[in-house]
XYZ file of C-alpha atoms in Angstrom:
720
model
C 58.361 136.719 23.097
C 59.895 134.231 25.493
C 57.878 133.376 28.627
C 59.761 132.238 31.705
C 57.855 129.766 33.786
C 58.698 129.985 37.495
C 57.443 127.199 39.781
C 54.756 128.480 42.134
C 56.539 127.586 45.376
C 59.657 129.509 44.345
C 57.530 132.510 43.435
C 55.912 132.533 46.877
C 59.290 132.228 48.576
C 60.703 135.104 46.520
C 57.818 137.441 47.281
C 57.955 136.653 51.050
C 61.692 137.429 51.120
C 61.131 140.697 49.302
C 58.455 141.696 51.788
C 60.740 141.038 54.768
C 63.564 143.079 53.196
C 61.156 145.889 52.497
C 59.936 145.996 56.073
C 63.431 146.227 57.507
C 64.357 148.882 54.951
C 61.550 151.198 56.078
C 62.111 153.427 59.107
C 60.348 151.965 62.208
C 58.611 154.219 64.719
C 60.341 154.392 68.111
C 57.899 153.282 70.824
C 58.355 154.648 74.328
C 58.851 151.950 76.970
C 57.307 154.136 79.664
C 53.676 154.759 78.824
C 50.279 154.694 80.488
C 50.766 153.946 84.165
C 53.925 151.886 83.574
C 57.362 153.400 84.205
C 60.286 151.484 82.705
C 63.520 152.563 84.345
C 65.509 151.204 81.409
C 63.829 153.642 79.018
C 66.528 156.007 77.745
C 64.049 158.280 76.030
C 60.986 158.525 78.258
C 57.880 160.413 77.325
C 57.245 163.710 79.080
C 54.268 162.288 80.971
C 52.039 159.298 81.507
C 49.110 158.224 83.615
C 49.896 159.691 87.047
C 53.487 160.781 86.327
C 55.671 163.313 84.552
C 59.324 163.060 83.531
C 62.014 165.715 83.406
C 65.767 165.831 84.080
C 65.958 162.161 85.027
C 63.144 162.318 87.596
C 59.775 160.562 87.356
C 57.486 162.668 89.527
C 54.463 160.771 90.862
C 51.372 162.920 91.301
C 48.530 162.744 93.797
C 46.140 159.827 93.252
C 48.561 157.972 90.964
C 48.755 154.191 90.735
C 51.835 153.282 88.742
C 53.964 150.197 88.143
C 57.740 150.448 87.945
C 59.791 147.928 85.964
C 63.238 147.739 84.425
C 66.824 148.614 85.438
C 68.030 152.196 85.323
C 71.560 150.920 84.746
C 73.036 153.370 87.249
C 71.914 156.237 85.041
C 70.524 158.373 87.832
C 66.878 158.054 86.721
C 64.777 157.931 89.890
C 61.274 158.217 91.426
C 59.980 161.191 93.412
C 56.612 161.352 95.184
C 55.576 164.996 94.909
C 54.721 167.017 98.007
C 51.218 166.464 99.346
C 50.603 163.373 97.188
C 48.950 160.120 98.176
C 49.985 157.466 95.665
C 50.484 153.761 95.027
C 53.618 152.394 93.376
C 54.073 148.731 92.476
C 57.626 147.466 92.078
C 57.603 144.634 89.570
C 61.148 143.522 88.954
C 62.962 146.868 88.982
C 66.476 147.922 89.898
C 67.243 151.573 90.628
C 70.824 152.429 91.508
C 71.448 156.059 92.266
C 74.719 157.792 91.459
C 73.725 161.432 91.903
C 74.632 162.873 95.283
C 71.759 163.425 97.743
C 69.265 161.731 95.413
C 67.462 158.548 96.484
C 66.071 155.861 94.118
C 62.638 156.590 95.617
C 62.158 159.846 97.466
C 59.132 161.083 99.426
C 58.638 164.841 99.589
C 56.891 166.465 102.548
C 53.308 165.502 103.468
C 53.277 162.378 101.287
C 51.607 159.014 101.749
C 53.069 156.210 99.646
C 51.837 152.620 99.419
C 54.627 150.509 97.972
C 53.560 147.093 96.637
C 56.100 144.335 96.021
C 54.720 142.313 93.117
C 54.478 138.578 93.671
C 57.514 136.605 92.585
C 59.668 139.664 91.841
C 62.963 140.929 93.230
C 63.479 144.677 93.452
C 66.624 146.646 94.312
C 66.818 150.263 95.494
C 70.409 151.361 96.091
C 71.657 154.712 97.281
C 74.954 153.213 98.395
C 77.279 155.427 96.342
C 75.587 158.668 97.427
C 74.379 160.324 100.595
C 70.830 159.013 100.248
C 68.563 156.172 101.372
C 67.186 153.375 99.211
C 63.754 154.773 100.131
C 64.203 158.267 101.514
C 61.505 159.986 103.541
C 62.308 163.701 103.196
C 64.594 165.352 100.679
C 68.116 166.539 101.247
C 68.097 169.856 103.120
C 64.584 169.454 104.565
C 64.666 169.850 108.337
C 61.078 168.798 109.101
C 59.137 166.151 107.209
C 55.804 164.439 107.741
C 55.342 161.362 105.572
C 54.015 157.808 105.664
C 55.370 154.748 103.877
C 53.408 151.473 103.766
C 55.037 148.378 102.264
C 52.939 145.362 101.273
C 52.837 142.532 98.737
C 54.675 139.218 98.544
C 57.740 140.128 96.491
C 61.284 140.895 97.674
C 62.921 144.287 98.264
C 66.613 145.077 98.745
C 67.066 148.635 100.038
C 70.539 150.060 100.705
C 71.412 153.489 102.081
C 74.408 155.678 101.277
C 76.824 157.224 103.733
C 75.041 158.383 106.958
C 71.651 157.343 105.580
C 69.375 154.384 106.462
C 68.337 151.720 103.967
C 64.711 152.817 104.518
C 63.951 156.032 106.432
C 65.454 159.523 106.668
C 67.335 162.141 108.644
C 64.907 165.046 108.868
C 62.860 165.882 111.940
C 59.073 165.772 112.070
C 57.183 162.510 111.952
C 58.107 159.667 109.634
C 55.914 156.549 109.868
C 56.929 153.253 108.281
C 54.297 150.465 108.143
C 55.502 147.066 106.978
C 52.601 144.736 106.259
C 54.187 141.877 104.320
C 56.870 140.883 101.844
C 60.525 139.952 102.155
C 62.642 143.011 102.977
C 66.402 143.283 103.352
C 67.361 146.796 104.435
C 70.947 147.853 105.134
C 72.195 151.205 106.308
C 75.586 152.613 105.399
C 78.075 154.088 107.848
C 76.097 155.758 110.695
C 72.732 154.818 109.160
C 70.173 152.309 110.486
C 68.835 149.487 108.342
C 65.298 150.823 108.916
C 64.793 154.122 110.713
C 67.139 157.069 111.125
C 70.354 158.330 109.653
C 73.059 160.269 111.429
C 72.009 162.996 113.892
C 68.278 162.674 113.341
C 66.146 164.907 115.634
C 64.155 163.381 118.463
C 60.790 161.629 118.191
C 60.798 161.535 114.395
C 60.858 157.783 113.691
C 57.867 155.423 114.027
C 58.177 151.880 112.684
C 55.192 149.495 112.791
C 55.732 145.908 111.648
C 52.626 143.806 111.041
C 54.038 140.959 109.009
C 56.645 139.853 106.510
C 60.188 138.517 106.694
C 62.440 141.469 107.564
C 66.197 141.653 107.839
C 67.578 145.011 109.002
C 71.316 145.658 109.271
C 72.754 148.894 110.672
C 76.021 150.580 109.721
C 78.721 151.602 112.152
C 77.207 153.176 115.296
C 73.713 152.528 113.944
C 70.882 150.180 114.903
C 69.377 147.493 112.740
C 65.958 149.135 113.381
C 65.961 152.511 115.116
C 68.586 155.228 115.394
C 71.711 156.243 113.540
C 74.886 157.631 115.024
C 74.693 160.480 117.575
C 71.110 159.635 118.412
C 71.180 159.259 122.161
C 69.182 159.573 125.271
C 67.854 162.969 124.448
C 67.550 162.356 120.728
C 65.951 158.933 120.869
C 65.589 156.363 118.111
C 61.821 156.537 117.941
C 59.115 153.939 118.623
C 59.261 150.458 117.083
C 56.073 148.390 117.473
C 55.986 144.761 116.377
C 52.576 143.200 115.776
C 53.728 140.290 113.643
C 56.318 139.022 111.194
C 59.758 137.477 111.485
C 62.398 140.139 112.206
C 66.169 139.814 112.238
C 67.789 143.040 113.431
C 71.569 143.361 113.575
C 73.218 146.560 114.833
C 76.546 147.832 113.514
C 79.573 148.430 115.694
C 78.282 150.004 118.930
C 74.710 149.895 117.583
C 71.763 147.987 119.054
C 69.820 145.455 117.040
C 66.723 147.493 117.916
C 66.960 150.921 119.533
C 69.793 153.441 119.646
C 72.745 153.739 117.337
C 75.233 153.802 120.149
C 75.543 151.532 123.192
C 76.207 154.575 125.296
C 72.578 155.573 124.948
C 69.344 153.812 125.757
C 67.045 155.644 123.369
C 64.165 154.082 121.449
C 61.058 152.278 122.592
C 60.230 148.709 121.560
C 56.669 147.433 121.883
C 55.682 143.780 121.485
C 51.961 143.550 120.806
C 51.092 140.521 118.697
C 52.669 137.432 117.218
C 55.976 138.795 115.986
C 59.272 136.936 116.342
C 62.357 139.101 116.823
C 65.967 138.046 116.617
C 67.879 141.156 117.722
C 71.556 141.415 118.425
C 70.481 143.585 121.365
C 67.753 145.982 122.521
C 68.854 149.356 123.856
C 65.903 150.657 125.801
C 67.071 149.073 129.014
C 64.287 146.495 129.116
C 61.544 149.032 129.766
C 59.726 148.159 126.571
C 56.109 147.043 126.473
C 56.146 143.246 126.369
C 52.460 142.411 125.835
C 52.855 139.575 123.360
C 55.628 138.288 121.123
C 58.924 136.398 120.999
C 62.148 138.338 121.556
C 65.690 137.075 121.235
C 68.530 139.290 122.419
C 71.634 137.626 121.244
C 71.304 133.908 121.956
C 68.647 134.184 124.638
C 64.950 134.381 123.775
C 61.752 134.763 125.782
C 58.052 134.313 124.968
C 55.808 137.105 126.216
C 52.055 136.685 126.537
C 50.203 134.221 124.314
C 51.776 134.007 120.889
C 50.352 132.291 117.800
C 53.154 131.729 115.308
C 52.504 133.152 111.853
C 55.936 132.359 110.400
C 58.120 129.290 110.306
C 60.503 129.565 113.215
C 63.744 127.859 114.231
C 65.528 127.934 117.544
C 68.998 127.427 116.189
C 71.698 125.384 117.828
C 73.391 127.454 120.520
C 70.281 129.530 121.237
C 67.897 129.158 124.133
C 64.179 129.942 124.230
C 62.256 130.207 127.499
C 58.490 129.896 127.687
C 57.698 131.284 131.148
C 54.836 130.093 133.298
C 51.440 131.507 132.286
C 52.587 132.136 128.725
C 51.997 130.079 125.606
C 53.411 129.535 122.140
C 51.009 128.075 119.570
C 52.170 126.564 116.290
C 49.328 127.338 113.880
C 48.176 125.369 110.846
C 50.747 125.468 108.058
C 53.540 126.639 110.384
C 56.665 124.674 111.308
C 58.722 125.277 114.445
C 62.104 123.603 114.663
C 63.867 123.183 117.968
C 67.559 122.595 117.363
C 68.587 124.661 120.400
C 67.581 124.518 124.032
C 63.883 125.118 124.793
C 62.781 125.480 128.393
C 58.991 125.141 128.518
C 57.568 126.351 131.835
C 54.309 127.456 130.216
C 52.791 125.676 127.225
C 53.804 124.985 123.637
C 50.747 124.004 121.595
C 50.824 122.330 118.207
C 47.608 122.896 116.283
C 46.202 120.591 113.636
C 48.229 121.189 110.497
C 51.131 122.642 112.478
C 54.483 120.877 112.879
C 57.120 120.713 115.578
C 60.505 119.249 114.647
C 63.534 118.698 116.807
C 64.282 117.843 120.408
C 61.529 117.674 122.969
C 61.447 120.803 125.137
C 62.612 120.595 128.712
C 59.968 121.079 131.372
C 56.380 120.744 130.240
C 55.604 118.381 127.362
C 54.216 119.604 124.070
C 50.453 119.942 123.859
C 48.841 118.522 120.726
C 45.504 119.837 119.537
C 42.549 117.427 119.411
C 39.893 118.332 116.844
C 36.581 116.490 116.902
C 35.446 117.036 113.332
C 32.083 115.337 113.587
C 28.515 116.463 113.035
C 26.976 116.721 116.491
C 23.544 116.429 114.899
C 24.519 112.849 114.062
C 26.751 111.676 116.896
C 28.875 112.764 119.827
C 31.968 111.694 121.725
C 31.873 110.773 125.398
C 33.522 112.210 127.318
C 33.912 115.342 125.249
C 37.486 115.374 124.034
C 39.783 118.137 125.396
C 41.227 120.827 123.160
C 44.806 119.713 123.825
C 46.531 116.619 125.249
C 50.147 116.248 126.320
C 52.480 114.463 123.977
C 52.580 110.637 124.343
C 49.400 110.494 126.424
C 46.360 108.430 125.381
C 43.026 109.791 124.226
C 40.075 107.481 125.054
C 36.441 108.065 124.151
C 33.151 106.391 123.260
C 30.895 107.194 120.330
C 27.217 107.953 120.860
C 24.993 107.822 117.762
C 21.943 110.057 117.995
C 18.384 108.768 117.620
C 17.319 108.433 114.029
C 20.790 107.503 112.754
C 22.342 104.116 112.055
C 25.693 102.667 111.057
C 26.177 101.692 107.410
C 28.517 99.117 105.885
C 31.353 101.650 105.604
C 31.119 102.816 109.222
C 34.454 103.846 110.728
C 35.885 106.061 113.464
C 39.187 107.546 112.315
C 42.122 109.459 113.775
C 43.979 111.443 111.113
C 42.385 109.264 108.463
C 43.304 105.933 110.053
C 40.499 103.652 111.263
C 40.413 102.939 114.998
C 39.448 99.634 116.579
C 36.751 99.675 119.253
C 37.544 97.750 122.400
C 35.217 97.556 125.381
C 33.024 100.250 123.795
C 35.976 102.640 123.644
C 38.388 103.987 121.058
C 41.961 104.780 122.133
C 44.567 106.945 120.369
C 48.218 107.462 121.340
C 48.855 111.192 120.932
C 52.165 111.828 119.157
C 50.873 114.583 116.885
C 47.774 116.740 116.524
C 44.700 114.509 116.152
C 41.578 114.968 114.037
C 38.709 112.625 114.949
C 36.254 111.864 112.143
C 33.296 109.503 111.839
C 32.162 107.960 108.569
C 29.265 105.743 107.572
C 26.525 107.011 109.885
C 23.346 107.937 108.093
C 19.897 109.142 108.933
C 17.561 106.401 107.706
C 14.479 107.743 109.454
C 12.155 109.898 107.426
C 10.261 112.843 108.911
C 6.797 111.991 110.237
C 3.830 114.215 109.379
C 1.072 113.983 111.990
C -2.494 115.275 111.880
C -3.355 114.488 108.253
C -3.030 111.474 105.940
C -1.584 111.603 102.463
C -4.271 111.459 99.773
C -7.196 112.087 102.134
C -9.940 114.692 101.799
C -10.842 117.045 104.640
C -13.551 119.625 105.208
C -12.595 121.323 108.468
C -9.500 123.038 109.848
C -6.679 120.573 110.620
C -3.697 120.903 112.976
C -0.460 119.436 111.557
C 2.846 118.685 113.278
C 6.097 117.332 111.827
C 8.628 115.329 113.800
C 12.198 114.318 113.044
C 15.127 114.266 115.432
C 17.156 116.069 112.770
C 14.531 118.095 111.001
C 15.871 120.676 108.571
C 12.844 122.306 106.940
C 9.077 122.126 106.417
C 7.219 123.772 103.539
C 3.508 124.201 102.884
C 2.741 124.861 99.230
C 6.429 125.846 98.769
C 6.375 128.344 101.646
C 8.487 127.708 104.750
C 6.521 126.946 107.938
C 7.285 125.865 111.482
C 7.152 122.281 112.750
C 3.497 122.820 113.795
C 0.968 124.666 111.670
C -2.727 124.777 110.682
C -4.519 123.914 107.427
C -7.503 126.222 106.985
C -10.709 124.253 106.415
C -14.045 124.761 104.607
C -12.344 125.815 101.372
C -11.624 124.267 97.993
C -7.852 123.852 97.742
C -4.968 121.369 97.781
C -2.251 121.400 100.436
C 1.247 120.049 99.651
C 3.457 119.447 102.708
C 7.174 118.643 102.304
C 9.358 117.789 105.330
C 13.142 117.412 104.901
C 15.700 116.311 107.467
C 19.396 117.145 107.587
C 20.337 113.912 105.856
C 18.172 114.783 102.879
C 15.322 112.354 103.669
C 12.043 113.822 102.407
C 8.453 113.045 103.387
C 5.612 114.514 101.333
C 1.908 114.678 102.067
C -0.809 115.982 99.756
C -4.359 116.470 101.038
C -7.494 117.933 99.520
C -9.592 120.431 101.438
C -13.219 120.906 100.345
C -16.029 123.144 101.429
C -18.496 121.714 103.935
C -21.366 122.649 101.641
C -20.055 120.223 98.997
C -20.919 117.288 101.290
C -24.625 118.097 101.016
C -24.667 118.682 97.230
C -26.469 115.337 96.496
C -29.424 116.297 98.736
C -29.522 120.046 98.275
C -32.837 119.841 96.367
C -34.482 117.271 98.644
C -37.002 118.487 101.182
C -39.480 116.839 103.556
C -42.120 117.454 100.890
C -40.418 115.478 98.093
C -38.240 112.956 99.920
C -38.842 109.290 99.121
C -37.451 106.073 100.410
C -35.251 105.998 97.291
C -33.295 108.903 98.818
C -32.616 107.142 102.083
C -29.325 105.505 101.074
C -27.838 108.790 99.848
C -29.014 110.659 102.916
C -27.531 108.055 105.250
C -24.190 108.164 103.391
C -24.006 111.935 103.888
C -24.986 111.529 107.525
C -22.142 109.015 107.983
C -19.620 111.392 106.402
C -20.657 114.173 108.782
C -20.509 111.917 111.836
C -17.000 110.677 110.929
C -15.445 114.126 110.550
C -12.975 114.886 113.360
C -13.909 118.311 114.653
C -11.186 118.613 117.319
C -9.605 121.530 115.451
C -12.708 122.768 113.620
C -13.805 126.356 114.060
C -17.155 127.155 115.636
C -18.471 128.255 112.230
C -17.440 124.922 110.727
C -19.104 122.977 113.521
C -22.342 124.936 113.056
C -22.406 124.247 109.316
C -21.797 120.530 109.882
C -24.592 120.360 112.460
C -26.989 122.052 110.040
C -26.381 119.359 107.420
C -26.605 116.589 110.021
C -29.940 117.939 111.265
C -31.293 118.009 107.717
C -30.275 114.386 107.166
C -31.946 113.264 110.371
C -35.146 115.164 109.509
C -35.348 113.592 106.047
C -34.714 110.077 107.374
C -37.377 110.603 110.013
C -39.785 111.655 107.271
C -39.007 108.547 105.214
C -39.574 106.305 108.206
C -43.027 107.840 108.861
C -44.330 107.498 105.286
C -47.550 105.217 105.171
C -49.059 106.384 101.888
C -47.636 103.555 99.823
C -47.894 103.608 96.040
C -46.910 101.259 93.265
C -44.322 103.136 91.262
C -44.034 100.677 88.386
C -45.236 97.200 87.295
C -48.958 97.607 88.101
C -51.338 95.869 85.556
C -48.503 93.757 84.192
C -49.393 90.760 81.909
C -47.716 87.391 81.823
C -48.339 84.481 79.444
C -48.336 80.948 80.764
C -45.236 79.018 79.913
C -43.115 82.188 79.591
C -39.695 82.156 81.283
C -39.808 85.820 82.283
C -41.033 87.232 85.581
C -43.176 90.084 86.841
C -41.562 92.959 88.832
C -43.445 95.555 90.836
C -41.816 98.570 92.546
C -43.384 100.196 95.614
C -42.224 103.467 97.223
C -41.942 101.886 100.688
C -38.787 101.367 102.711
C -37.618 97.795 102.200
C -36.617 97.634 105.866
C -40.358 97.921 106.748
C -41.405 95.211 104.221
C -43.337 92.271 105.719
C -44.556 90.167 102.781
C -47.068 89.866 99.896
C -50.512 88.387 99.258
C -51.944 87.150 95.943
C -55.717 87.287 95.779
C -55.783 87.742 99.537
C -53.571 84.766 100.301
C -50.029 85.010 101.727
C -47.281 83.980 99.318
C -44.316 81.930 100.432
C -41.145 84.034 100.161
C -39.527 81.307 98.061
C -41.834 82.316 95.220
C -40.487 85.854 94.917
C -37.484 88.054 95.580
C -37.355 91.465 97.226
C -34.648 94.137 97.177
C -34.269 97.795 98.015
C -34.800 100.759 95.794
C -37.488 101.524 97.204
C -39.072 98.005 97.401
C -38.712 95.870 94.290
C -40.716 92.606 94.285
C -40.167 90.017 91.544
C -42.564 87.040 91.089
C -40.792 83.934 89.843
C -42.093 82.306 86.610
C -42.425 78.922 88.354
C -44.941 80.438 90.747
C -46.777 82.399 88.025
C -47.414 79.135 86.097
C -49.405 77.874 89.087
C -51.887 80.728 88.849
C -55.067 80.554 86.776
C -55.603 82.512 83.606
C -57.144 85.866 84.346
C -56.604 88.905 86.563
C -55.141 88.659 90.066
C -54.553 91.104 92.926
C -51.102 91.675 94.528
C -50.924 93.235 97.984
C -47.596 94.464 99.380
C -47.606 94.562 103.159
C -45.419 96.833 105.349
C -45.194 97.176 109.077
C -47.238 100.322 108.950
C -49.402 99.911 105.865
C -50.006 98.174 102.555
C -50.795 98.777 98.892
C -52.656 96.611 96.306
C -52.241 96.321 92.565
C -53.194 93.932 89.746
C -51.583 91.686 87.142
C -53.025 89.308 84.500
C -52.182 85.727 83.474
C -52.774 84.989 79.753
C -53.395 81.587 78.055
C -50.814 80.998 75.390
C -53.339 78.840 73.355
C -56.006 81.529 73.128
C -56.346 83.064 69.556
C -57.637 86.597 69.311
C -60.116 86.927 66.227
C -61.652 89.986 64.584
C -64.712 91.146 66.389
C -67.169 91.489 63.407
C -70.348 90.543 65.221
C -70.928 87.501 62.911
C -68.956 84.426 63.913
C -70.539 82.334 61.045
C -68.773 84.242 58.227
C -65.300 83.066 59.001
C -65.109 81.026 55.827
C -66.237 84.017 53.757
C -63.578 86.224 55.248
C -61.015 83.584 54.497
C -62.008 83.358 50.786
C -61.973 87.144 50.388
C -58.515 87.292 51.891
C -57.225 84.715 49.407
C -58.725 86.551 46.427
C -57.241 89.861 47.581
C -53.859 88.260 47.941
C -53.998 86.769 44.425
C -54.982 90.128 42.948
C -52.054 91.782 44.597
C -49.613 89.172 43.292
C -51.048 89.545 39.780
C -50.687 93.295 39.810
C -47.102 93.061 40.891
C -46.393 90.459 38.186
C -47.998 92.598 35.461
C -46.039 95.621 36.487
C -42.805 93.674 36.371
C -43.467 92.385 32.915
C -44.430 95.819 31.640
C -41.178 97.174 32.744
C -39.289 94.962 30.301
C -41.490 95.522 27.141
C -39.396 97.016 24.369
């Protein structure tokens, strides 16, 4: 049998290729593109239902409570979205394009009594086109419905293109009732077809049916022939008005079609519609048709090339006054350019009120006529550390100077990196002042000032021991917190006395400087522990030092904050000390405690010490054998009274017994001691002094016998 050897790498390659061919040869399951809560408009074979939707006959019907995302391009197939009657739902458009070709069918339709929140996904462009049919891009009310109540809210940061078909608006409807459109954010371009508004009504819409509220976003609304950019379609006149349009914010560009207003009615012959300005919106309208009777609380409105600021407006969108246009800021009105916003003045700006540029905001272009720009001044400093004098104003006119001094608060000092800065640039101090030329918004900052002073804790001393209640106060010009045993307390507090505990105080200031203090509190009774067993019956002069030490402790205790109970207990101990000392001082029954009957041998270098129970402070002197002894011959020290006779003096005394008298101011005591002769030999007292020689001989014989016995025993031990 012949064996064919195939290299391993070729075998692996062959098997991998076979596997790939096998996979492609097997039938693959067809996966639906629309599933879960995602609707893909490019799906040619959708499932019958998903999470919050059903599908039949080209219509995705969104049910109540649904939250779906729509993607994909329907390719002009007629597949569309319908919000079922009575439903409240959320639909997110995330890069979808729905072009409708079926007559009277909108890309997104809202049935009666619906509430739709439409979210434009960030970074996406979405197109809803009913241009080839008689339908809106977003249609509120179905074809044939005469009365509709529905609400549409548009939000998100994506982009929406909505186009209406013949006689229909880009966003809105034609039925009567009440249709409310709330635009919160996003970029929206809405265009109506012939006789349809960009946002609002179609042709011949009944009266009082259109309510548009714009809160934000960048909106462009373009009307068809005889239709408004925002408002009414054709044949909507004085009696059948274009509804109410309220602008709270956003940047709006509204262009009417032939004979149509930018905002208002669809025909110049009528003055229907009501425009309300109530916020920070900016409107560029080709015209406004309500005859100027609109509510002008706050906002910017251009009609054609002429614009006016109403109220006090804070710009929320970048804004350009183009060349050929004129903006008037009347007296008592203001226009504020907020942080992150740019206003460009390439046209003519007449400033009779005020134009304010906040920190972070930008104004580009020609200087306005009339009043100069006002630039915001922000003092971004910690007032706990320092302050500016005089206090800087909120705004200063362009090209004026700002001058101020810096005051550093107590407890703070300049460091090596100290600097006062305007917009990050260090200023130079001259004559105790800093000066800034104001050509833009200014932020004043101060660097390099630090708190180098630590909090001070008064009333107790770190490491000390206390027995009575203490009052504590903490001071720091910039105190942040005080804790006692980890619990927060006020700047002044009390430490309870007469208890066995430890108190830990921590004071922290706003700069992070920390002062700590740890004290020990003890019971008052512990002071008297050394004398608790001493009474007037057993007290001696030996106890006097201890008693006086305790008395001193008591007398040195500050009782300013002590309780009455604490004071009473201290007085009780003090009274006991005084009683015992008084007893010691009245003692006259002197006794020799130790050293009586001492012996001393002539020529010895040692001394004789005698201790008497008397108070050394009452000691007068000593007598030997009734004669006073010079103090150079002895020493005396306390405890009670310890007298030591020097050996030089003892050598002068005769051999034999002597008396020693210790004399006090109020008494004395006498004892004895003996001087021995070092040459005296003590002999056995046998009664016969003539037999000394005999005793000597017997001692020698006994000694020899003992030596012999020991020698015999030793020899016997080694006999074999």
